[in-house]
Tab-separated table of C-alpha atoms in Angstrom:
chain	number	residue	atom	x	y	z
A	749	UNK	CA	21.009	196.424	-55.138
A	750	UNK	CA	17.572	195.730	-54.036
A	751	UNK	CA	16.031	197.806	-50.581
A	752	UNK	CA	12.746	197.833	-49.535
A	753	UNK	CA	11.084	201.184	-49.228
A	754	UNK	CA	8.433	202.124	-46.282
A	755	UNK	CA	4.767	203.954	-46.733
A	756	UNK	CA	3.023	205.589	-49.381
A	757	UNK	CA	4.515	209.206	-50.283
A	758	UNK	CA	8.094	206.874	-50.795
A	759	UNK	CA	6.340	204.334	-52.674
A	760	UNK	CA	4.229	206.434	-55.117
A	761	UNK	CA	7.303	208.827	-55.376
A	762	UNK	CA	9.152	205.876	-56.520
A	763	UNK	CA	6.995	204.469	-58.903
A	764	UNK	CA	6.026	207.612	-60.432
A	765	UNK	CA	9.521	208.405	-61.924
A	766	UNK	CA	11.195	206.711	-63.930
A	767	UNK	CA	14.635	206.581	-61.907
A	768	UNK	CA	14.910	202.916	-60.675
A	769	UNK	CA	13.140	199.222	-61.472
A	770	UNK	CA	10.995	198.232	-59.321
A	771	UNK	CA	10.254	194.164	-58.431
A	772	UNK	CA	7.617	194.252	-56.186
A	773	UNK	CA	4.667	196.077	-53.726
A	774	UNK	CA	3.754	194.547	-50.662
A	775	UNK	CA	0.432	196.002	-49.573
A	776	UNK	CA	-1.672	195.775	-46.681
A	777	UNK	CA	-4.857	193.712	-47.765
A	778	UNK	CA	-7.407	195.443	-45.799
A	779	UNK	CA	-6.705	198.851	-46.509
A	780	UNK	CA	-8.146	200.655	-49.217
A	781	UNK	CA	-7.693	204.276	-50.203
A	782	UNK	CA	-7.677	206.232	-53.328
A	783	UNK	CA	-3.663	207.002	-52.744
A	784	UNK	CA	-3.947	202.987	-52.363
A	785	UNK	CA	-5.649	202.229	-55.869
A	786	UNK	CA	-3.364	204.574	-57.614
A	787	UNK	CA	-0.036	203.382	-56.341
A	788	UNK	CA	-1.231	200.039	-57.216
A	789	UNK	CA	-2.415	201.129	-60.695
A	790	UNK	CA	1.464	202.652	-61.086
A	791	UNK	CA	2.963	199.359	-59.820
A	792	UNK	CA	0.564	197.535	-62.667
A	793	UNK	CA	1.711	199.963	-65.267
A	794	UNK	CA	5.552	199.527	-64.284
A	795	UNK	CA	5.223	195.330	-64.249
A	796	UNK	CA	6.013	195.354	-60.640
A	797	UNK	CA	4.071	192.553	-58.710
A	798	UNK	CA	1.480	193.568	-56.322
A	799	UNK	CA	1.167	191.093	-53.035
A	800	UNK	CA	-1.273	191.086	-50.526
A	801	UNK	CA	-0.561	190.768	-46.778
A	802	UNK	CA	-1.201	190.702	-43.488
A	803	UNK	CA	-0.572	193.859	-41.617
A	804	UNK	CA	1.868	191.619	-39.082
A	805	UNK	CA	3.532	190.530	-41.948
A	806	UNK	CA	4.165	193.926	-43.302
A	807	UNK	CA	5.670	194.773	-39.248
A	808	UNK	CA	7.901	191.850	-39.734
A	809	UNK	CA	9.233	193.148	-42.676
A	810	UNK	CA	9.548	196.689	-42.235
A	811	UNK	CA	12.148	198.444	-39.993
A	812	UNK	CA	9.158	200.027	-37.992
A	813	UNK	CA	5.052	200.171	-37.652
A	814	UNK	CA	5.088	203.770	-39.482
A	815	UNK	CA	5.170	201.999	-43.361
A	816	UNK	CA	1.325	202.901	-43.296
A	817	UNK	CA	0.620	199.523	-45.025
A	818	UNK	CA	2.782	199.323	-47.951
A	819	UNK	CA	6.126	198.604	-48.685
A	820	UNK	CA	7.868	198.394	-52.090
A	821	UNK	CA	11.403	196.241	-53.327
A	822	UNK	CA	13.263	198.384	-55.679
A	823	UNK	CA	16.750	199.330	-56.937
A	824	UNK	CA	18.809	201.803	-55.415
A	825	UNK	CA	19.029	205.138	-57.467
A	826	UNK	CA	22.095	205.799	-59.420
A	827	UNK	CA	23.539	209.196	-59.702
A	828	UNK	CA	25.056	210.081	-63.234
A	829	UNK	CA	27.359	213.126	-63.742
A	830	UNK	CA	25.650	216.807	-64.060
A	831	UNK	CA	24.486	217.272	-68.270
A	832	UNK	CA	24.461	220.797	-69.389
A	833	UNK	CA	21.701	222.158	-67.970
A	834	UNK	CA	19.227	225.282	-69.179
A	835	UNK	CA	18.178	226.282	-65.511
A	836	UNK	CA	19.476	227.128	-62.345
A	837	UNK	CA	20.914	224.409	-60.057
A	838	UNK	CA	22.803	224.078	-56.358
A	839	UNK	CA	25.993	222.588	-55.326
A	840	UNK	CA	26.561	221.841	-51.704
A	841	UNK	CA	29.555	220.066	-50.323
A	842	UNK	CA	29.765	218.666	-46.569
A	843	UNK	CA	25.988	217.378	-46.112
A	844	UNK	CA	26.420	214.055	-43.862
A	845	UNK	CA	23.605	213.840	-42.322
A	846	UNK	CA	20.479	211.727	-44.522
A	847	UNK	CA	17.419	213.981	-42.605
A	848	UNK	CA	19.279	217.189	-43.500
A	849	UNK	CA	19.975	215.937	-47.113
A	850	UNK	CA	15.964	214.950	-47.108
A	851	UNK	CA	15.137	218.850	-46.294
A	852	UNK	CA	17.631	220.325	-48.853
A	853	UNK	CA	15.728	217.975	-51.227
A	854	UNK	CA	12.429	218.952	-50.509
A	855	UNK	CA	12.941	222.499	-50.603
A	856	UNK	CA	14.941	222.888	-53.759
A	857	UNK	CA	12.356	220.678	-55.540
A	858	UNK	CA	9.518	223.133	-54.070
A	859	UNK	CA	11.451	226.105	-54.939
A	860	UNK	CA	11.732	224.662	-58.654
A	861	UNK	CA	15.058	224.211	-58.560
A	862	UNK	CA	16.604	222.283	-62.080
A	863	UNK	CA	19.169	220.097	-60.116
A	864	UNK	CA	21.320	218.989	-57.138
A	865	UNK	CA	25.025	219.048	-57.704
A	866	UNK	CA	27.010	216.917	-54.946
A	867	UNK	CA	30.352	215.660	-54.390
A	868	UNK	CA	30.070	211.741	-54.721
A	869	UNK	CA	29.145	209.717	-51.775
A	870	UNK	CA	27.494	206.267	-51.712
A	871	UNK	CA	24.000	207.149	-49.826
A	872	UNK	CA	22.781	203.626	-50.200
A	873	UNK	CA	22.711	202.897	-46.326
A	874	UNK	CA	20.273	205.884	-45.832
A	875	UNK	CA	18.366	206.238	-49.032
A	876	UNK	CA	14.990	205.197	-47.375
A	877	UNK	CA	15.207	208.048	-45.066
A	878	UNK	CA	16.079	210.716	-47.065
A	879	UNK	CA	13.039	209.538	-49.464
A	880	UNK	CA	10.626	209.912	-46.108
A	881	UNK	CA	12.272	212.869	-44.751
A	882	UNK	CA	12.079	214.691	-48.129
A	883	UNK	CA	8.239	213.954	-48.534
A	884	UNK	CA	9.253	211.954	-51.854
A	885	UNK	CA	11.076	215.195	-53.483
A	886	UNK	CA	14.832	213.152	-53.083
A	887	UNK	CA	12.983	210.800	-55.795
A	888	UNK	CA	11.614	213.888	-58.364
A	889	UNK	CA	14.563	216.124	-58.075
A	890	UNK	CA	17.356	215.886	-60.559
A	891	UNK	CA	20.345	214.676	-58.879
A	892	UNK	CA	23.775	214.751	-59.936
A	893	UNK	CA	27.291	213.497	-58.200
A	894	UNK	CA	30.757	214.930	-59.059
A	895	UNK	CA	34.223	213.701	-57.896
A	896	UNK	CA	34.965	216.795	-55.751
A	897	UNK	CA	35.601	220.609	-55.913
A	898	UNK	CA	37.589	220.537	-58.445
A	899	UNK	CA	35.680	218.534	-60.702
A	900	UNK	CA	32.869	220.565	-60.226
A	901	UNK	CA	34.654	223.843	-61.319
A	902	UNK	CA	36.071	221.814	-64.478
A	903	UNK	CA	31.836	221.302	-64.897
A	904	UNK	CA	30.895	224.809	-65.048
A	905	UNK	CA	33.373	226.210	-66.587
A	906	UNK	CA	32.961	223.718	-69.643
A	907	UNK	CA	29.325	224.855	-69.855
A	908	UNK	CA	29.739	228.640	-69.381
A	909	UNK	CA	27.558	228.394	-65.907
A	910	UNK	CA	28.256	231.273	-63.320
A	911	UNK	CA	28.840	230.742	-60.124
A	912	UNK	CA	27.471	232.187	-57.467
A	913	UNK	CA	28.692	231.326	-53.777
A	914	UNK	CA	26.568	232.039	-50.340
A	915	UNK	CA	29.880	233.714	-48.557
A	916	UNK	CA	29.911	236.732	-46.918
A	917	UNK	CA	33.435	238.558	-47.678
A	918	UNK	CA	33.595	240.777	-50.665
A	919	UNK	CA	29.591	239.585	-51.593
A	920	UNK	CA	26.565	241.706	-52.706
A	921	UNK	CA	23.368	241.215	-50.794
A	922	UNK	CA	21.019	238.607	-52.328
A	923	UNK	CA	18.284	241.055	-52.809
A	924	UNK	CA	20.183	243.161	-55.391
A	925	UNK	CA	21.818	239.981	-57.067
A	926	UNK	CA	19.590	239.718	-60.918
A	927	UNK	CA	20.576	235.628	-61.468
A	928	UNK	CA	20.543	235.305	-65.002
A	929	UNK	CA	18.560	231.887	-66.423
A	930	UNK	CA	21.446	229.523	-66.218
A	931	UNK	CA	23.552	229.855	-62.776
A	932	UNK	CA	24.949	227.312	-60.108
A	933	UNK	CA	24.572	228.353	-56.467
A	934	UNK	CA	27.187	226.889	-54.212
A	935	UNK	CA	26.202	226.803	-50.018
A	936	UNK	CA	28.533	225.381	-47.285
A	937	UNK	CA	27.122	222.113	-45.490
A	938	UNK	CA	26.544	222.194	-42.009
A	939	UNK	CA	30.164	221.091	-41.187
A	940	UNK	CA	32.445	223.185	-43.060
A	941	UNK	CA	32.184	226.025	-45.258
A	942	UNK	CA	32.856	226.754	-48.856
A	943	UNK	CA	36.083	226.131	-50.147
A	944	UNK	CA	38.941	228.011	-51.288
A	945	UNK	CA	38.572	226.208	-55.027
A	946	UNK	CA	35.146	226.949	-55.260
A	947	UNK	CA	35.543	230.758	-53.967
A	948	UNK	CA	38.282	231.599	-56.560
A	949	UNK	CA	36.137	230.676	-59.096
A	950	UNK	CA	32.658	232.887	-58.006
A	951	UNK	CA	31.022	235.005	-60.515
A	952	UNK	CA	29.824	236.911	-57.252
A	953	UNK	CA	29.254	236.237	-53.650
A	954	UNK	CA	26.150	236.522	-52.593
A	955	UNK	CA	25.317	237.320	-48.906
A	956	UNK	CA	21.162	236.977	-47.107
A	957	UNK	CA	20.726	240.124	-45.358
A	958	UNK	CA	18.535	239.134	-41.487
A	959	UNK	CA	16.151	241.497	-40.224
A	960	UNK	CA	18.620	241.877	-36.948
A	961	UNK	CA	22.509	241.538	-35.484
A	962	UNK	CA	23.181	237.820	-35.637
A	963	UNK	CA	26.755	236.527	-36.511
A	964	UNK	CA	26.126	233.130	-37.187
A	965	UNK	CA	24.659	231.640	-40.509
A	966	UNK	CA	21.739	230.027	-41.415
A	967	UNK	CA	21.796	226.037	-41.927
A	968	UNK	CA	21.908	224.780	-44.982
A	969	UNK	CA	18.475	224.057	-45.509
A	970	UNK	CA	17.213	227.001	-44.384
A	971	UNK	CA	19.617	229.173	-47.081
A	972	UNK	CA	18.676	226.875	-49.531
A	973	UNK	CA	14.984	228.136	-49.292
A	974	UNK	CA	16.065	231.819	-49.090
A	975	UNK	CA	18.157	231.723	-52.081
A	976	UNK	CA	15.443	229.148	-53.748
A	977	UNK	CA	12.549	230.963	-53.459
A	978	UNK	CA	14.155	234.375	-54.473
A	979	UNK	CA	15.075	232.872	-56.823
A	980	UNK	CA	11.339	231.720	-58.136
A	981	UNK	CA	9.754	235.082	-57.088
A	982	UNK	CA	12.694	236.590	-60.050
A	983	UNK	CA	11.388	234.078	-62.123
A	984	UNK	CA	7.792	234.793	-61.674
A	985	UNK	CA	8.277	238.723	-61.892
């Protein structure tokens, strides 16, 4: 299915991986930038077909005046099912909302993270914003969909990946956990938890210790970068 994606961090994003085919880039004829010459050189190198308009005709054909002056038709991404991977990688079940998904995105991709592991769920309808809310990063980061909980345990237990699950009870504090090169970190969504399937099958839980008494947790973003980037600075070290 075609959809037609708004301003430049979606479009270069788009065109600079090789995830979907792209038809054509509408661009605002009296703008000119260096981020504008290069997206068009990518469109050029892909065979997509570069059209010059009108900025009202861009507003007509946008969903809002924030595009920025470009626009681009392309496929909607398809999702295959996780490979074996050589790198560590995040399952979360029970994201619904497309901005949240767009943060998650960004900051695993930021934090170097080697894939997304969700349950399956047609995110068609909202694709365009979680491209713009992720700053492009829903486009560069590996992204793989599973049936459900179960199918995901069948996953890494075929490839010999631990798991390690953000849950409190019986868990060792995230600053004493050594995650070995290939691991799976599993975080509840914002609407329910992590399941029973998922913690009967932990390696380890793993709890984020706070600098002060607070009983709730963290959304799912947010853990995502504490466990991400803890991740990196055991990487780096």
């Amino acid at each position: 299915m075609d959809k037609l994606y708004e301003g430049t961090i979606s479009c270069k994003a788009i065109l600079e991986n090789p995830n979907r085919i792209c038809s054509c880039l509408y661009v605002d004829k009296k703008k000119r930038t260096k981020d504008f010459h290069y997206i068009i050189h990518l469109a050029r190198q892909k065979n997509c077909k570069v059209e010059m308009m009108d900025r009202h005709q861009l507003d007509q054909m946008a969903t809002s005046k924030t595009h920025g002056g470009m626009l681009l038709k392309a496929k909607t991404r398809q999702f295959e099912k996780p490979p074996k991977m050589d790198g560590w990688s995040v399952y979360i079940d029970g994201l619904e909302d497309p901005y949240n998904l767009g943060s998650v995105c960004r900051t695993l991709y930021a934090a170097g993270c080697d894939g997304l592991i969700l349950p399956l769920r047609d995110w068609q309808h909202a694709e365009t914003i979680i491209l713009r809310s992720s700053a492009g990063a829903f486009e560069k980061l590996p992204i793989y969909m599973v049936e459900n909980d179960k199918a995901f345990i069948q996953y890494i237990r075929t490839n010999g990946i631990p798991l390690y699950c953000a849950y409190r009870n019986q868990a060792q504090s995230l600053y004493e956990v050594i995650f070995p090169k290939t691991c799976c970190i599993a975080i509840g969504g914002a609407y329910r938890g992590i399941s029973r399937t998922l913690l009967d099958h932990a390696t380890q839980n793993v709890y984020i210790e706070y600098g002060r008494e607070f009983r709730n947790a963290l959304d799912t973003s947010s853990a995502c970068a504490v466990f991400g980037f803890e991740i990196m600075r055991q990487r780096r070290k």
